[in-house]
Amino acid sequence: MILNYKFNKDKLFFTSDLHFYHKNIIDFCSRPFENVEHMNAMLIVNWNSVVQPDDDVIIDGDFMFSSNLEYLENILNQLNGTKWLVLGNHDYMYNFLRPQAISLFNGKVYDALEFTIDDEECDVNPSFYITHYPCEFWKRGAIHLHGHVHSGPNSTSKEKPTFKPYRYDIGVDNNNYTPVSYQEIIRIITKQTM
């Protein structure tokens, strides 16, 4: 979906693949947590250490490994900021398209997102193409942010997309289990394209 919303570049964060309540993800991805309760708590602490209540956070799928709406509401209520969900495979599996789940995200649930950021510090205002899965091809000139592959220093994933300078994995496993700011994304993409 092409979004005409004007995000404030100084208050915008990205993340993916939090997998709240997913016990086995700790072993699958060699996450440094004792158990699922510890993981959930630390993901919330890390999130709130960088995201303020008036920030926007685009969650690029696989938010939670449960269809329990009370669990979902509990986690969302503990996280700072306005949450925008791009659906991932687990979000579909746990039916985050139910009206009750969509309402917990205040209607901000999408299959994919496209938008442009007004940024006077860039030669051209950056445009973004966000899907849960990494794409081989996307809108020309856009920065493609994705999750799904759980890349990062401890990755054991067999799904490794080829390097593309305008593509980046915003998943927590690749970003110290913390949302990534717009400014950091611009720094990463600038470095990758040099």
PDB file of C-alpha atoms in Angstrom:
ATOM      1  CA  MET A   1       0.000   0.000   0.000  1.00  0.00           C
ATOM      2  CA  ILE A   2       1.267   3.455  -0.882  1.00  0.00           C
ATOM      3  CA  LEU A   3       1.062   5.483   2.305  1.00  0.00           C
ATOM      4  CA  ASN A   4       0.646   9.249   2.142  1.00  0.00           C
ATOM      5  CA  TYR A   5       1.265   9.648   5.869  1.00  0.00           C
ATOM      6  CA  LYS A   6       4.054  12.141   6.660  1.00  0.00           C
ATOM      7  CA  PHE A   7       6.389  10.404   9.088  1.00  0.00           C
ATOM      8  CA  ASN A   8       8.720  12.590  11.130  1.00  0.00           C
ATOM      9  CA  LYS A   9      12.189  11.309  10.228  1.00  0.00           C
ATOM     10  CA  ASP A  10      13.432  12.087  13.744  1.00  0.00           C
ATOM     11  CA  LYS A  11      10.712   9.950  15.322  1.00  0.00           C
ATOM     12  CA  LEU A  12      10.660   6.899  13.028  1.00  0.00           C
ATOM     13  CA  PHE A  13      11.917   3.393  13.854  1.00  0.00           C
ATOM     14  CA  PHE A  14      11.864   0.002  12.145  1.00  0.00           C
ATOM     15  CA  THR A  15      11.954  -3.553  13.467  1.00  0.00           C
ATOM     16  CA  SER A  16      10.922  -7.081  12.558  1.00  0.00           C
ATOM     17  CA  ASP A  17      10.795 -10.676  13.765  1.00  0.00           C
ATOM     18  CA  LEU A  18      10.384 -10.033  17.468  1.00  0.00           C
ATOM     19  CA  HIS A  19       8.601 -13.380  17.888  1.00  0.00           C
ATOM     20  CA  PHE A  20       7.126 -12.565  21.286  1.00  0.00           C
ATOM     21  CA  TYR A  21       6.079 -15.761  23.138  1.00  0.00           C
ATOM     22  CA  HIS A  22       8.071 -17.979  20.721  1.00  0.00           C
ATOM     23  CA  LYS A  23      10.089 -20.240  22.992  1.00  0.00           C
ATOM     24  CA  ASN A  24      11.894 -22.141  20.226  1.00  0.00           C
ATOM     25  CA  ILE A  25      13.170 -18.999  18.466  1.00  0.00           C
ATOM     26  CA  ILE A  26      15.736 -18.695  21.264  1.00  0.00           C
ATOM     27  CA  ASP A  27      17.413 -21.915  20.100  1.00  0.00           C
ATOM     28  CA  PHE A  28      16.624 -21.484  16.384  1.00  0.00           C
ATOM     29  CA  CYS A  29      18.399 -18.109  16.267  1.00  0.00           C
ATOM     30  CA  SER A  30      20.845 -18.488  19.167  1.00  0.00           C
ATOM     31  CA  ARG A  31      19.208 -15.582  20.982  1.00  0.00           C
ATOM     32  CA  PRO A  32      20.949 -14.699  24.261  1.00  0.00           C
ATOM     33  CA  PHE A  33      17.924 -15.203  26.512  1.00  0.00           C
ATOM     34  CA  GLU A  34      17.311 -17.708  29.316  1.00  0.00           C
ATOM     35  CA  ASN A  35      13.666 -18.384  28.422  1.00  0.00           C
ATOM     36  CA  VAL A  36      10.698 -16.829  26.636  1.00  0.00           C
ATOM     37  CA  GLU A  37       9.765 -14.630  29.598  1.00  0.00           C
ATOM     38  CA  HIS A  38      13.298 -13.206  29.703  1.00  0.00           C
ATOM     39  CA  MET A  39      13.237 -12.661  25.923  1.00  0.00           C
ATOM     40  CA  ASN A  40       9.854 -10.893  26.018  1.00  0.00           C
ATOM     41  CA  ALA A  41      10.983  -8.650  28.875  1.00  0.00           C
ATOM     42  CA  MET A  42      14.306  -7.733  27.243  1.00  0.00           C
ATOM     43  CA  LEU A  43      12.710  -7.001  23.852  1.00  0.00           C
ATOM     44  CA  ILE A  44      10.333  -4.596  25.619  1.00  0.00           C
ATOM     45  CA  VAL A  45      13.194  -2.949  27.571  1.00  0.00           C
ATOM     46  CA  ASN A  46      15.291  -2.590  24.396  1.00  0.00           C
ATOM     47  CA  TRP A  47      12.343  -1.164  22.432  1.00  0.00           C
ATOM     48  CA  ASN A  48      11.483   1.405  25.105  1.00  0.00           C
ATOM     49  CA  SER A  49      15.148   2.379  25.516  1.00  0.00           C
ATOM     50  CA  VAL A  50      15.073   3.983  22.033  1.00  0.00           C
ATOM     51  CA  VAL A  51      11.378   4.562  21.197  1.00  0.00           C
ATOM     52  CA  GLN A  52       9.507   7.419  22.857  1.00  0.00           C
ATOM     53  CA  PRO A  53       5.694   7.516  23.291  1.00  0.00           C
ATOM     54  CA  ASP A  54       5.237   9.920  20.349  1.00  0.00           C
ATOM     55  CA  ASP A  55       7.457   7.967  17.905  1.00  0.00           C
ATOM     56  CA  ASP A  56       6.290   5.727  15.039  1.00  0.00           C
ATOM     57  CA  VAL A  57       7.518   2.144  14.731  1.00  0.00           C
ATOM     58  CA  ILE A  58       7.058   0.047  11.607  1.00  0.00           C
ATOM     59  CA  ILE A  59       7.005  -3.616  12.611  1.00  0.00           C
ATOM     60  CA  ASP A  60       7.835  -5.704   9.569  1.00  0.00           C
ATOM     61  CA  GLY A  61       6.113  -8.914  10.524  1.00  0.00           C
ATOM     62  CA  ASP A  62       6.342 -11.889  12.838  1.00  0.00           C
ATOM     63  CA  PHE A  63       5.467  -9.823  15.872  1.00  0.00           C
ATOM     64  CA  MET A  64       4.143 -12.627  18.071  1.00  0.00           C
ATOM     65  CA  PHE A  65       3.977 -16.414  18.053  1.00  0.00           C
ATOM     66  CA  SER A  66       0.417 -16.689  19.390  1.00  0.00           C
ATOM     67  CA  SER A  67      -3.136 -15.829  18.392  1.00  0.00           C
ATOM     68  CA  ASN A  68      -4.068 -14.915  21.977  1.00  0.00           C
ATOM     69  CA  LEU A  69      -5.496 -11.388  21.845  1.00  0.00           C
ATOM     70  CA  GLU A  70      -4.853 -10.780  25.553  1.00  0.00           C
ATOM     71  CA  TYR A  71      -1.154 -11.559  25.027  1.00  0.00           C
ATOM     72  CA  LEU A  72      -1.106  -9.259  22.006  1.00  0.00           C
ATOM     73  CA  GLU A  73      -2.777  -6.397  23.857  1.00  0.00           C
ATOM     74  CA  ASN A  74      -0.502  -6.862  26.879  1.00  0.00           C
ATOM     75  CA  ILE A  75       2.658  -6.612  24.775  1.00  0.00           C
ATOM     76  CA  LEU A  76       1.406  -3.686  22.669  1.00  0.00           C
ATOM     77  CA  ASN A  77       0.443  -1.743  25.797  1.00  0.00           C
ATOM     78  CA  GLN A  78       3.983  -2.074  27.152  1.00  0.00           C
ATOM     79  CA  LEU A  79       5.661  -0.759  23.997  1.00  0.00           C
ATOM     80  CA  ASN A  80       6.166   2.947  23.369  1.00  0.00           C
ATOM     81  CA  GLY A  81       5.076   4.605  20.152  1.00  0.00           C
ATOM     82  CA  THR A  82       2.478   4.179  17.440  1.00  0.00           C
ATOM     83  CA  LYS A  83       2.767   0.714  15.954  1.00  0.00           C
ATOM     84  CA  TRP A  84       2.376   0.028  12.203  1.00  0.00           C
ATOM     85  CA  LEU A  85       2.312  -3.691  11.302  1.00  0.00           C
ATOM     86  CA  VAL A  86       3.389  -5.127   7.976  1.00  0.00           C
ATOM     87  CA  LEU A  87       2.165  -8.703   8.122  1.00  0.00           C
ATOM     88  CA  GLY A  88       4.648 -11.563   8.210  1.00  0.00           C
ATOM     89  CA  ASN A  89       4.088 -15.288   7.763  1.00  0.00           C
ATOM     90  CA  HIS A  90       3.455 -15.856  11.493  1.00  0.00           C
ATOM     91  CA  ASP A  91       1.061 -12.903  11.660  1.00  0.00           C
ATOM     92  CA  TYR A  92      -0.992 -14.517   8.903  1.00  0.00           C
ATOM     93  CA  MET A  93      -0.734 -17.895  10.622  1.00  0.00           C
ATOM     94  CA  TYR A  94      -2.053 -16.427  13.879  1.00  0.00           C
ATOM     95  CA  ASN A  95      -4.775 -14.453  12.075  1.00  0.00           C
ATOM     96  CA  PHE A  96      -3.726 -10.889  12.805  1.00  0.00           C
ATOM     97  CA  LEU A  97      -6.236  -9.953  10.089  1.00  0.00           C
ATOM     98  CA  ARG A  98      -9.069 -10.486  12.591  1.00  0.00           C
ATOM     99  CA  PRO A  99     -10.892  -7.222  13.295  1.00  0.00           C
ATOM    100  CA  GLN A 100      -9.961  -7.511  17.000  1.00  0.00           C
ATOM    101  CA  ALA A 101      -6.235  -7.773  16.211  1.00  0.00           C
ATOM    102  CA  ILE A 102      -6.368  -4.973  13.636  1.00  0.00           C
ATOM    103  CA  SER A 103      -8.093  -2.737  16.183  1.00  0.00           C
ATOM    104  CA  LEU A 104      -5.242  -3.335  18.678  1.00  0.00           C
ATOM    105  CA  PHE A 105      -2.951  -1.798  16.027  1.00  0.00           C
ATOM    106  CA  ASN A 106      -5.476   1.049  15.562  1.00  0.00           C
ATOM    107  CA  GLY A 107      -6.137  -0.156  12.007  1.00  0.00           C
ATOM    108  CA  LYS A 108      -2.478   0.179  10.964  1.00  0.00           C
ATOM    109  CA  VAL A 109      -2.045  -3.322   9.461  1.00  0.00           C
ATOM    110  CA  TYR A 110      -0.725  -3.818   5.915  1.00  0.00           C
ATOM    111  CA  ASP A 111       0.592  -6.467   3.503  1.00  0.00           C
ATOM    112  CA  ALA A 112       3.363  -4.100   2.362  1.00  0.00           C
ATOM    113  CA  LEU A 113       4.157  -0.397   2.653  1.00  0.00           C
ATOM    114  CA  GLU A 114       5.558   2.244   0.317  1.00  0.00           C
ATOM    115  CA  PHE A 115       6.226   5.811   1.424  1.00  0.00           C
ATOM    116  CA  THR A 116       8.637   8.715   1.064  1.00  0.00           C
ATOM    117  CA  ILE A 117      10.325  10.683   3.825  1.00  0.00           C
ATOM    118  CA  ASP A 118      10.852  14.436   3.602  1.00  0.00           C
ATOM    119  CA  ASP A 119      14.536  14.818   4.380  1.00  0.00           C
ATOM    120  CA  GLU A 120      16.296  18.068   3.522  1.00  0.00           C
ATOM    121  CA  GLU A 121      19.655  16.450   4.359  1.00  0.00           C
ATOM    122  CA  CYS A 122      19.375  14.019   1.423  1.00  0.00           C
ATOM    123  CA  ASP A 123      19.782  14.956  -2.237  1.00  0.00           C
ATOM    124  CA  VAL A 124      16.515  13.156  -2.981  1.00  0.00           C
ATOM    125  CA  ASN A 125      13.798  12.356  -0.434  1.00  0.00           C
ATOM    126  CA  PRO A 126      14.252   8.652   0.388  1.00  0.00           C
ATOM    127  CA  SER A 127      11.452   6.302  -0.563  1.00  0.00           C
ATOM    128  CA  PHE A 128      10.912   2.993   1.191  1.00  0.00           C
ATOM    129  CA  TYR A 129       9.485  -0.342   0.117  1.00  0.00           C
ATOM    130  CA  ILE A 130       8.752  -2.579   3.107  1.00  0.00           C
ATOM    131  CA  THR A 131       7.736  -6.232   2.941  1.00  0.00           C
ATOM    132  CA  HIS A 132       8.293  -9.043   5.403  1.00  0.00           C
ATOM    133  CA  TYR A 133      10.122 -11.165   2.836  1.00  0.00           C
ATOM    134  CA  PRO A 134      13.259  -9.901   1.094  1.00  0.00           C
ATOM    135  CA  CYS A 135      12.579  -9.142  -2.569  1.00  0.00           C
ATOM    136  CA  GLU A 136      14.948  -9.683  -5.442  1.00  0.00           C
ATOM    137  CA  PHE A 137      13.371  -6.731  -7.276  1.00  0.00           C
ATOM    138  CA  TRP A 138      11.386  -3.759  -5.969  1.00  0.00           C
ATOM    139  CA  LYS A 139      10.535  -0.173  -6.878  1.00  0.00           C
ATOM    140  CA  ARG A 140      13.573   1.407  -8.513  1.00  0.00           C
ATOM    141  CA  GLY A 141      15.461   3.792  -6.236  1.00  0.00           C
ATOM    142  CA  ALA A 142      13.612   2.767  -3.079  1.00  0.00           C
ATOM    143  CA  ILE A 143      15.233   1.423   0.060  1.00  0.00           C
ATOM    144  CA  HIS A 144      13.888  -2.084   0.632  1.00  0.00           C
ATOM    145  CA  LEU A 145      13.532  -3.040   4.294  1.00  0.00           C
ATOM    146  CA  HIS A 146      12.559  -6.595   5.190  1.00  0.00           C
ATOM    147  CA  GLY A 147      12.737  -9.231   7.880  1.00  0.00           C
ATOM    148  CA  HIS A 148      12.086 -12.991   7.787  1.00  0.00           C
ATOM    149  CA  VAL A 149      15.638 -14.281   7.235  1.00  0.00           C
ATOM    150  CA  HIS A 150      16.926 -13.681  10.789  1.00  0.00           C
ATOM    151  CA  SER A 151      20.339 -12.568   9.585  1.00  0.00           C
ATOM    152  CA  GLY A 152      22.916 -11.243  11.992  1.00  0.00           C
ATOM    153  CA  PRO A 153      25.982 -12.328  13.923  1.00  0.00           C
ATOM    154  CA  ASN A 154      24.393 -15.506  15.332  1.00  0.00           C
ATOM    155  CA  SER A 155      22.415 -16.438  12.234  1.00  0.00           C
ATOM    156  CA  THR A 156      21.922 -20.087  11.410  1.00  0.00           C
ATOM    157  CA  SER A 157      19.401 -19.296   8.674  1.00  0.00           C
ATOM    158  CA  LYS A 158      19.623 -21.206   5.422  1.00  0.00           C
ATOM    159  CA  GLU A 159      17.718 -18.375   3.694  1.00  0.00           C
ATOM    160  CA  LYS A 160      20.392 -15.837   2.779  1.00  0.00           C
ATOM    161  CA  PRO A 161      19.428 -13.249   0.186  1.00  0.00           C
ATOM    162  CA  THR A 162      22.135 -11.994  -2.134  1.00  0.00           C
ATOM    163  CA  PHE A 163      23.612  -8.642  -1.174  1.00  0.00           C
ATOM    164  CA  LYS A 164      21.821  -5.629  -2.620  1.00  0.00           C
ATOM    165  CA  PRO A 165      23.046  -2.188  -1.494  1.00  0.00           C
ATOM    166  CA  TYR A 166      19.534  -0.735  -1.145  1.00  0.00           C
ATOM    167  CA  ARG A 167      18.161  -3.681   0.855  1.00  0.00           C
ATOM    168  CA  TYR A 168      18.484  -4.214   4.619  1.00  0.00           C
ATOM    169  CA  ASP A 169      17.207  -6.752   7.187  1.00  0.00           C
ATOM    170  CA  ILE A 170      15.557  -4.808  10.020  1.00  0.00           C
ATOM    171  CA  GLY A 171      14.946  -7.953  12.080  1.00  0.00           C
ATOM    172  CA  VAL A 172      15.915  -7.870  15.747  1.00  0.00           C
ATOM    173  CA  ASP A 173      18.472 -10.663  15.292  1.00  0.00           C
ATOM    174  CA  ASN A 174      20.398  -8.371  12.932  1.00  0.00           C
ATOM    175  CA  ASN A 175      20.043  -5.237  15.085  1.00  0.00           C
ATOM    176  CA  ASN A 176      20.990  -6.066  18.666  1.00  0.00           C
ATOM    177  CA  TYR A 177      17.348  -6.942  19.507  1.00  0.00           C
ATOM    178  CA  THR A 178      16.406  -3.258  19.249  1.00  0.00           C
ATOM    179  CA  PRO A 179      14.410  -1.139  16.763  1.00  0.00           C
ATOM    180  CA  VAL A 180      16.522   0.780  14.230  1.00  0.00           C
ATOM    181  CA  SER A 181      16.060   4.522  13.713  1.00  0.00           C
ATOM    182  CA  TYR A 182      15.497   6.171  10.339  1.00  0.00           C
ATOM    183  CA  GLN A 183      18.855   7.958  10.728  1.00  0.00           C
ATOM    184  CA  GLU A 184      20.635   4.641  11.295  1.00  0.00           C
ATOM    185  CA  ILE A 185      18.972   3.118   8.213  1.00  0.00           C
ATOM    186  CA  ILE A 186      20.185   6.052   6.111  1.00  0.00           C
ATOM    187  CA  ARG A 187      23.726   5.596   7.509  1.00  0.00           C
ATOM    188  CA  ILE A 188      23.648   1.854   6.762  1.00  0.00           C
ATOM    189  CA  ILE A 189      22.335   2.287   3.218  1.00  0.00           C
ATOM    190  CA  THR A 190      24.799   5.118   2.516  1.00  0.00           C
ATOM    191  CA  LYS A 191      27.680   2.908   3.669  1.00  0.00           C
ATOM    192  CA  GLN A 192      26.400  -0.051   1.617  1.00  0.00           C
ATOM    193  CA  THR A 193      26.174   2.062  -1.558  1.00  0.00           C
ATOM    194  CA  MET A 194      29.645   3.629  -1.331  1.00  0.00           C
TER     195      MET A 194
END
